[in-house]
Short mmCIF file of C-alpha atoms in Angstrom, two decimals:
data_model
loop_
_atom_site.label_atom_id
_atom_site.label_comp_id
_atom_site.label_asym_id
_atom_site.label_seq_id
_atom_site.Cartn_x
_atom_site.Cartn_y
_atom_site.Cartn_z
CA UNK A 27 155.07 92.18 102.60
CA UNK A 28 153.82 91.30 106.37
CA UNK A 29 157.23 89.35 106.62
CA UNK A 30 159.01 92.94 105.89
CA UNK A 31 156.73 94.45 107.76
CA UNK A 32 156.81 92.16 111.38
CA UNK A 33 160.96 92.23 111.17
CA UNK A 34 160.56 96.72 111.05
CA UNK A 35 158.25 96.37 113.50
CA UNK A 36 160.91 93.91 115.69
CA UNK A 37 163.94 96.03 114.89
CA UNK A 38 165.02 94.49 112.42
CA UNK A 39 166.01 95.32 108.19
CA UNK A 40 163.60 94.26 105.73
CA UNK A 41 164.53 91.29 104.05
CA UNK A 42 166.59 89.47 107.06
CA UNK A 43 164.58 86.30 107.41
CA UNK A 44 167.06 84.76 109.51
CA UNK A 45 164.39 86.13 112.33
CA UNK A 46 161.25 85.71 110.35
CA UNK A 47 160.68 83.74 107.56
CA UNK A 48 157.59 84.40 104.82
CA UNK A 49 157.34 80.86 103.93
CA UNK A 50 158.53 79.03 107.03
CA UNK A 51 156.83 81.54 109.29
CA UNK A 52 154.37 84.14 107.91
CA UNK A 53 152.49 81.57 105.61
CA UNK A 54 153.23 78.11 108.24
CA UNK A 55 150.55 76.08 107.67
CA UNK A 56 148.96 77.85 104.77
CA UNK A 57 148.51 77.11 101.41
CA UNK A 58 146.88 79.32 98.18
CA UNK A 59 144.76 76.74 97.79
CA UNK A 60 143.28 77.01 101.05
CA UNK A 61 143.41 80.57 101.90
CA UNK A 62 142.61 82.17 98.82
CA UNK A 63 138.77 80.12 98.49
CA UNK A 64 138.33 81.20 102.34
CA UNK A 65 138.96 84.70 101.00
CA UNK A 66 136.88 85.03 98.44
CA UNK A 67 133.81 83.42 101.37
CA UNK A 68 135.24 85.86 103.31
CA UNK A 69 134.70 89.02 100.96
CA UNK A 70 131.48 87.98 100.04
CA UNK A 71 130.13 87.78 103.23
CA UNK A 72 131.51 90.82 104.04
CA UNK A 73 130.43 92.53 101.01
CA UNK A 74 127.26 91.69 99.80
CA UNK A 75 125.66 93.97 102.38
CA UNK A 76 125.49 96.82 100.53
CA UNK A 77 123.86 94.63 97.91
CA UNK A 78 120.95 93.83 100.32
CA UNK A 79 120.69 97.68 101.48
CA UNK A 80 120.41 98.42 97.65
CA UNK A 81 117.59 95.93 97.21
CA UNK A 82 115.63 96.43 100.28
CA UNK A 83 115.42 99.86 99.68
CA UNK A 84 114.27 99.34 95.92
CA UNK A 85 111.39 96.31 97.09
CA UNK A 86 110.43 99.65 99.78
CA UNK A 87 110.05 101.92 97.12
CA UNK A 88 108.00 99.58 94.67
CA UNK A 89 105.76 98.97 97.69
CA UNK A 90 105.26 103.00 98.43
CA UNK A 91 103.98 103.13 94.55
CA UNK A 92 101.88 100.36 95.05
CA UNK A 93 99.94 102.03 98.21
CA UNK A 94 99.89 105.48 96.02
CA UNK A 95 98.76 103.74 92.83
CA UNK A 96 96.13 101.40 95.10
CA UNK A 97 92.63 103.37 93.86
CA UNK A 98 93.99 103.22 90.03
CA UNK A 99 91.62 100.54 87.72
CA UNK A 100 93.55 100.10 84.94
CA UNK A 101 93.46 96.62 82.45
CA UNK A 102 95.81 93.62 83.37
CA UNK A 103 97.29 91.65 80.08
CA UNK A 104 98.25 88.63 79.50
CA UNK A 105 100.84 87.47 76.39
CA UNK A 106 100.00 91.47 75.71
CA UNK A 107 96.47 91.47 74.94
CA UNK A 108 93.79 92.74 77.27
CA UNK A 109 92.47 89.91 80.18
CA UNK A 110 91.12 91.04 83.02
CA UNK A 111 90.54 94.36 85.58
CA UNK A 112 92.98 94.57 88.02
CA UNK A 113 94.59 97.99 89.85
CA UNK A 114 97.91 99.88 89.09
CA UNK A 115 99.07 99.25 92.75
CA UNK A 116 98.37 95.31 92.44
CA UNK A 117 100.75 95.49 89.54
CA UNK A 118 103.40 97.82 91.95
CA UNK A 119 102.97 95.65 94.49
CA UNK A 120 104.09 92.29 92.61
CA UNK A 121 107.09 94.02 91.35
CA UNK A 122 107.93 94.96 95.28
CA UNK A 123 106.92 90.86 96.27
CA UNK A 124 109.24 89.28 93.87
CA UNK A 125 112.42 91.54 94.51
CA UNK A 126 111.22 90.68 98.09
CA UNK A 127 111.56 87.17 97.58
CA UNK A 128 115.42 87.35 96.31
CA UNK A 129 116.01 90.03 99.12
CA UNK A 130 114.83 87.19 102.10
CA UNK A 131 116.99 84.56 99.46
CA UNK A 132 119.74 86.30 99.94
CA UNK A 133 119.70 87.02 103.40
CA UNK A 134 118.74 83.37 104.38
CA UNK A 135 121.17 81.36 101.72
CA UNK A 136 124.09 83.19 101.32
CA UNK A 137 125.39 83.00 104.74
CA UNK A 138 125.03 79.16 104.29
CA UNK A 139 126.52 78.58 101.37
CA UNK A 140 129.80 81.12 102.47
CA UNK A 141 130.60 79.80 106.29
CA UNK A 142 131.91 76.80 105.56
CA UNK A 143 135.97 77.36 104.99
CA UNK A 144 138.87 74.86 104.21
CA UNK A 145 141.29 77.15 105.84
CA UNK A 146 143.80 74.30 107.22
CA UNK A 147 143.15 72.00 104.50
CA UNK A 148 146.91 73.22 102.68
CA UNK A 149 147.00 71.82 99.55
CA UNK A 150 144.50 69.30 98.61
CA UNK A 151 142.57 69.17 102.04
CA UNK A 152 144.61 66.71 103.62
CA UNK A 153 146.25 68.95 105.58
CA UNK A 154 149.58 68.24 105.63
CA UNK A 155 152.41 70.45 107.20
CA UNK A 156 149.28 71.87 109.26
CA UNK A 157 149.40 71.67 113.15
CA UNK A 158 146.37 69.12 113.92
CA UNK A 159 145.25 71.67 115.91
CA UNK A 160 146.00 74.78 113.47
CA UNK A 161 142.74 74.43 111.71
CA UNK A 162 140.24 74.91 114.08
CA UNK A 163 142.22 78.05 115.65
CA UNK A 164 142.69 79.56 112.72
CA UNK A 165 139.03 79.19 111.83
CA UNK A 166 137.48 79.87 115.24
CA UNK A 167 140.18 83.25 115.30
CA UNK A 168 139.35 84.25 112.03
CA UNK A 169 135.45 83.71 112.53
CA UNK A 170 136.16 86.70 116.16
CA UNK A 171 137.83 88.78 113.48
CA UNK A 172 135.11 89.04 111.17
CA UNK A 173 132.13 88.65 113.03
CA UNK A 174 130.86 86.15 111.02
CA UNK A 175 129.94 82.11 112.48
CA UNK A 176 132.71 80.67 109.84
CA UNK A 177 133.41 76.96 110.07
CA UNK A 178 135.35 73.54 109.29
CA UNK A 179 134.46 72.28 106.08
CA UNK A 180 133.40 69.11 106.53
CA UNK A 181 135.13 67.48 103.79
CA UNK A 182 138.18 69.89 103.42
CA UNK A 183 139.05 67.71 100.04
CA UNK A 184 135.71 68.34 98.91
CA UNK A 185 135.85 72.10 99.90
CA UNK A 186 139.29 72.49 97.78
CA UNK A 187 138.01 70.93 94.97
CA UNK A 188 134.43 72.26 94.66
CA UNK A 189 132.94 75.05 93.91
CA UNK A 190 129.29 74.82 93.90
CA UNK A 191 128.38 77.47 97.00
CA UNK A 192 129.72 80.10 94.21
CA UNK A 193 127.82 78.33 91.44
CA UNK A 194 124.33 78.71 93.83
CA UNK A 195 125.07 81.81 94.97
CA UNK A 196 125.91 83.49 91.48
CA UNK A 197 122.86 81.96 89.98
CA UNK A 198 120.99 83.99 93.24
CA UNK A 199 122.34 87.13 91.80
CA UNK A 200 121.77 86.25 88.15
CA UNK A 201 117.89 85.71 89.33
CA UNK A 202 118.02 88.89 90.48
CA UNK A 203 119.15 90.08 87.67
CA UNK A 204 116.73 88.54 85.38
CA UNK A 205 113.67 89.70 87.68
CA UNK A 206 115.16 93.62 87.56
CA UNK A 207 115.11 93.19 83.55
CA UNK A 208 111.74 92.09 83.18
CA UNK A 209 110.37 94.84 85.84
CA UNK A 210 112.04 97.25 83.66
CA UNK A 211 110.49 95.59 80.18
CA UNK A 212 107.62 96.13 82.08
CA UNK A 213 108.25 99.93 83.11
CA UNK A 214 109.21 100.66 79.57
CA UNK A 215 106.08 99.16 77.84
CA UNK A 216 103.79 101.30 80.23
CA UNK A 217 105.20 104.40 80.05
CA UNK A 218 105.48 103.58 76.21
CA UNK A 219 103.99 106.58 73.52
CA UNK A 220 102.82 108.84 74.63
CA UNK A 221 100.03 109.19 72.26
CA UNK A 222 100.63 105.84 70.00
CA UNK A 223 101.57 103.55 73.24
CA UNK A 224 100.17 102.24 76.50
CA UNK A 225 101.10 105.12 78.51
CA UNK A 226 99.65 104.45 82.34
CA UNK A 227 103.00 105.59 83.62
CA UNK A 228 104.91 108.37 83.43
CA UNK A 229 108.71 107.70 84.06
CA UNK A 230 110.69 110.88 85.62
CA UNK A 231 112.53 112.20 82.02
CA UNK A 232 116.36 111.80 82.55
CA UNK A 233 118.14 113.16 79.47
CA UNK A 234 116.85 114.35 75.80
CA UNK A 235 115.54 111.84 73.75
CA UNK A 236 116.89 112.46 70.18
CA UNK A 237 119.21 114.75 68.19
CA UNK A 238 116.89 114.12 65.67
CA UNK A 239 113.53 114.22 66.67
CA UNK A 240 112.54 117.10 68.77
CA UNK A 241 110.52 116.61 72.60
CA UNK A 242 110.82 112.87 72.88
CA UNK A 243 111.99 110.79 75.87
CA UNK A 244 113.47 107.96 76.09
CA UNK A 245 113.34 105.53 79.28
CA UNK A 246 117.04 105.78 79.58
CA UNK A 247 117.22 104.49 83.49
CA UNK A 248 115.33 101.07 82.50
CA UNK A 249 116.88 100.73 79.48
CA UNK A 250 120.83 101.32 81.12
CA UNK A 251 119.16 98.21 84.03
CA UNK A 252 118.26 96.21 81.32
CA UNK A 253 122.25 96.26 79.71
CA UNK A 254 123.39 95.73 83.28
CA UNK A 255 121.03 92.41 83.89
CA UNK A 256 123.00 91.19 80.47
CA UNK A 257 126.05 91.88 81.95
CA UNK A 258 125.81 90.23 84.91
CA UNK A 259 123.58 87.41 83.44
CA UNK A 260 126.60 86.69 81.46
CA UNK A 261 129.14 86.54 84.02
CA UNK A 262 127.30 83.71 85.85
CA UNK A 263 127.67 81.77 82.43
CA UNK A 264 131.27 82.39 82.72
CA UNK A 265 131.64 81.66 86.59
CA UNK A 266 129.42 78.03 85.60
CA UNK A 267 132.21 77.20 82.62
CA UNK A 268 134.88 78.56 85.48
CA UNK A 269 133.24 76.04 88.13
CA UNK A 270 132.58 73.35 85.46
CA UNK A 271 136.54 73.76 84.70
CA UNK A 272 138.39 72.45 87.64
CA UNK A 273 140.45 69.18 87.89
CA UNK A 274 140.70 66.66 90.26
CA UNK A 275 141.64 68.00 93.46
CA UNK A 276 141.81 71.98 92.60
CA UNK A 277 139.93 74.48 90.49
CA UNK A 278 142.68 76.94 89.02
CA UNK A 279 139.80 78.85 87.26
CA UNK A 280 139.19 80.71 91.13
CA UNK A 281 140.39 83.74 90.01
CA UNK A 282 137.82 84.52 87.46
CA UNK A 283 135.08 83.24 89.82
CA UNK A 284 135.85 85.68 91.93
CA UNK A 285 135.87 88.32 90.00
CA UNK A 286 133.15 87.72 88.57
CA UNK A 287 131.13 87.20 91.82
CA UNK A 288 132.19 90.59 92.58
CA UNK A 289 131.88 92.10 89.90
CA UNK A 290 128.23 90.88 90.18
CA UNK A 291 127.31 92.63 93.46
CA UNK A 292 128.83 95.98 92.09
CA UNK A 293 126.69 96.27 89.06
CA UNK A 294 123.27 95.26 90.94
CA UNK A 295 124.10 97.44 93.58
CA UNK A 296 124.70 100.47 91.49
CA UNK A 297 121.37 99.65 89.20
CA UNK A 298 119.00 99.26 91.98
CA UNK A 299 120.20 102.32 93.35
CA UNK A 300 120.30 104.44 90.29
CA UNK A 301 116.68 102.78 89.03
CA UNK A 302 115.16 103.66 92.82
CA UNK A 303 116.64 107.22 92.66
CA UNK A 304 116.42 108.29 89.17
CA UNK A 305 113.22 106.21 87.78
CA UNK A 306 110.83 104.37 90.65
CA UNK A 307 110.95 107.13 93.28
CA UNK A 308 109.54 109.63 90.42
CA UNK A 309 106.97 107.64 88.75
CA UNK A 310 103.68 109.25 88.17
CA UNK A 311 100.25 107.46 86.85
CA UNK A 312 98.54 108.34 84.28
CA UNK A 313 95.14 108.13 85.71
CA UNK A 314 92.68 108.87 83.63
CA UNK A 315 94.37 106.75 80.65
CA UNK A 316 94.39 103.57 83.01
CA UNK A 317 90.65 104.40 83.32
CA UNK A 318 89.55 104.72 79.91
CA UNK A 319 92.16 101.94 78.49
CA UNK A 320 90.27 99.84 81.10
CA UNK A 321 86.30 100.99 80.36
CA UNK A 322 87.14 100.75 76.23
CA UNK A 323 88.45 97.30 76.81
CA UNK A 324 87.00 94.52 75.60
CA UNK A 325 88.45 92.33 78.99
CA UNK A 326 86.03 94.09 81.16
CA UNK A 327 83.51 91.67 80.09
CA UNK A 328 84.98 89.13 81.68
CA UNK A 329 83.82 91.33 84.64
CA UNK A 330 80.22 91.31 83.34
CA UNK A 331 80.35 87.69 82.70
CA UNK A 332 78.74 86.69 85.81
CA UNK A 333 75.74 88.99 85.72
CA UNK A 334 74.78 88.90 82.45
CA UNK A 335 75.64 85.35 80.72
CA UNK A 336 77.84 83.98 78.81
CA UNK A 337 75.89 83.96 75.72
CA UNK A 338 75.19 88.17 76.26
CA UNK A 339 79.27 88.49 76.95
CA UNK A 340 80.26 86.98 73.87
CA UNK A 341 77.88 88.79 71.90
CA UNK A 342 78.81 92.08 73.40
CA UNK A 343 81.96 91.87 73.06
CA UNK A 344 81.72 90.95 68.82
CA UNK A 345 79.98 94.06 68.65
CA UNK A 346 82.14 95.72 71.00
CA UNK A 347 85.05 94.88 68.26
CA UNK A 348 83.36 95.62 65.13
CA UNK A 349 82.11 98.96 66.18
CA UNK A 350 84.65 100.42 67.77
CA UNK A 351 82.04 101.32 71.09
CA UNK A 352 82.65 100.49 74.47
CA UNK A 353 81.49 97.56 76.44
CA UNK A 354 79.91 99.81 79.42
CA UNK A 355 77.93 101.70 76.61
CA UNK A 356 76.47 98.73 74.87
CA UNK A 357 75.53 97.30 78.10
CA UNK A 358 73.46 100.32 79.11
CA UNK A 359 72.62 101.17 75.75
CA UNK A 360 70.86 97.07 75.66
CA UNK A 361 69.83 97.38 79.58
CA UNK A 362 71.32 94.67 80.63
CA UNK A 363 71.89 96.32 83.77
CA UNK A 364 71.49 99.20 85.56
CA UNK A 365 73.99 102.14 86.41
CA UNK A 366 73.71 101.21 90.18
CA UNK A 367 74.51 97.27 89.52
CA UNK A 368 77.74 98.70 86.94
CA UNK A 369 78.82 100.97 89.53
CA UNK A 370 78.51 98.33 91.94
CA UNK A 371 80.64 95.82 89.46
CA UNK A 372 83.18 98.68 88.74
CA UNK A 373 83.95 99.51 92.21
CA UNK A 374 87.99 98.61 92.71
CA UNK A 375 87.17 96.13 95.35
CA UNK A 376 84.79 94.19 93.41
CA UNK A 377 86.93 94.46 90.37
CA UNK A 378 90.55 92.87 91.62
CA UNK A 379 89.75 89.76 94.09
CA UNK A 380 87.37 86.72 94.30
CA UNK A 381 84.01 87.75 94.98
CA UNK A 382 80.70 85.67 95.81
CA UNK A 383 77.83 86.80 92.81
CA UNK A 384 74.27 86.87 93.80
CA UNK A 385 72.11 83.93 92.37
CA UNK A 386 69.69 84.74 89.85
CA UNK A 387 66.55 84.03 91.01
#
């Protein structure tokens, strides 16, 4: 095709490569072995972009529910029974950290993994039919065109043969992956009920529920990030048997790396921005539920712990189960301590972060 196209462009009819030649001229020096593994560095340098756009906005719009949600006490859990007080923006907030942490990942390690080219390397990485000097032209020319600092491999046999930067940098984006499902496990169990569930959150209602069952809702946008996590979860397991496949001095299996490296980037991309648009940006709390969940729980007395004893804790909370009553009202009902000490205890700030306790006397 560029052959055809250069001799139209000199004058001359497509196909006459007495004047230029697509093998002897066009591709000089060049090898599918070579150029084809630059191209697919090349494409994902160039491409994942609009992955980190899709993910910084998502970590921004977990940490604007996190500073709306910050005055919400509400019980954290732990293998999903009760443990200890904690706020529904401290739970926001983590979600917005640890998508932060693949976000910085990303931006730090991918360019890393991806400048380093064998372009010049021909067929095996020895080079041959290459111009000594063709490599680092081509590379240096190239690296102008793209705006991107690509380089020499090092080892251009290595660099043919290997094809661990796509092995790393899939397993980045199944990471991702795996962190978006469990946020949405997470989304899903606390906007679960309404009346029989958890229900601290409300998530924005997307489509009708049921054909069968009148008025319920379904959390259709986690549940769609979820299948998309599997998806792309799976193609790194196919990229690693791809990788693990090659011989010798070439992997053949390049073709399904790449596509599944790209196919990757397009599914996250699209999730994070349908879950930011269409779930997270219309999340609403449940505030009074967090509040009596949290007051009715048998974790606040961890709370009380310090104040009252050990001994009066334990037996609080047995009575707290058999009965049914609250842990706040057998404290006040026994006098343990007063309202202004339990108001003191049960401010937020004193509830979610170390805190010295007064010595008895």
């Amino acid at each position: 095709v560029i052959a055809n196209l250069a001799l139209e462009y000199m004058g001359h009819a497509k196909g006459d490569y007495r004047h230029l030649h697509p093998n002897n001229d066009v591709n000089m020096a060049q090898s599918t072995n070579d150029a084809y593994p630059t191209a697919i560095r090349l494409g994902l340098l160039l491409g994942h972009d609009t992955l980190l756009a899709s993910l910084d906005s998502l970590v921004q719009a977990f940490a604007g529910k996190s500073a709306e949600f910050a005055h919400i006490l509400k019980m954290g859990r732990t293998q999903l029974q009760d443990a200890v007080p904690m706020t529904l923006g401290q739970e926001f907030r983590a979600f917005a950290t640890t998508l932060g942490e693949d976000l910085e990942h990303l931006r730090l390690i991918a360019p890393q993994l991806l400048v380093e080219v064998n372009l010049g390397g021909t067929a095996i990485g020895t080079g041959i039919n290459a111009d000594p000097s063709y490599q680092a032209l081509a590379v240096q020319r190239l690296a102008t065109i793209s705006g991107h600092p690509l380089k020499p491999a090092a080892d251009l046999i290595e660099a043919t043969s290997d094809m661990g930067a796509f092995v790393t940098f899939s397993s980045m984006l199944k990471r991702l992956a795996v962190k978006l499902s469990k946020i949405c496990n997470d989304l899903r169990l606390l906007s679960s009920g309404p009346r029989t569930g958890i229900n601290e959150i409300n998530l924005p209602p997307r489509q009708p529920g049921s054909s069968i069952m009148p008025g319920k809702v379904n959390p259709v946008i986690p549940e769609a990030v979820n299948q998309v996590a599997f998806e792309v979860i799976g193609n790194d397991l196919s990229l690693t048997m791809a990788a693990e496949a090659g011989q010798l001095q070439l992997n053949v299996m390049e073709p399904l790396i790449a596509y599944k490296l790209f196919d990757s980037i397009r599914l996250l991309q699209r999730a994070m921005d349908m879950l930011r648009e269409h779930c997270i940006s219309g999340i609403t709390a449940n505030e009074d539920r967090c509040r009596q969940l949290m007051e009715n729980s048998i974790g606040l007395i961890t709370a009380l712990n310090p104040y009252i004893g050990y001994e009066n804790a334990t037996r609080i909370a047995g009575q707290a189960l058999l009965s049914g009553r609250g842990v706040l009202e057998l404290v006040r009902e026994e006098r343990l301590l007063d309202d202004a000490t339990l108001d003191n205890i049960l401010r937020p700030e004193n509830m979610i972060a170390p805190r010295l306790v007064p010595l008895k006397a």
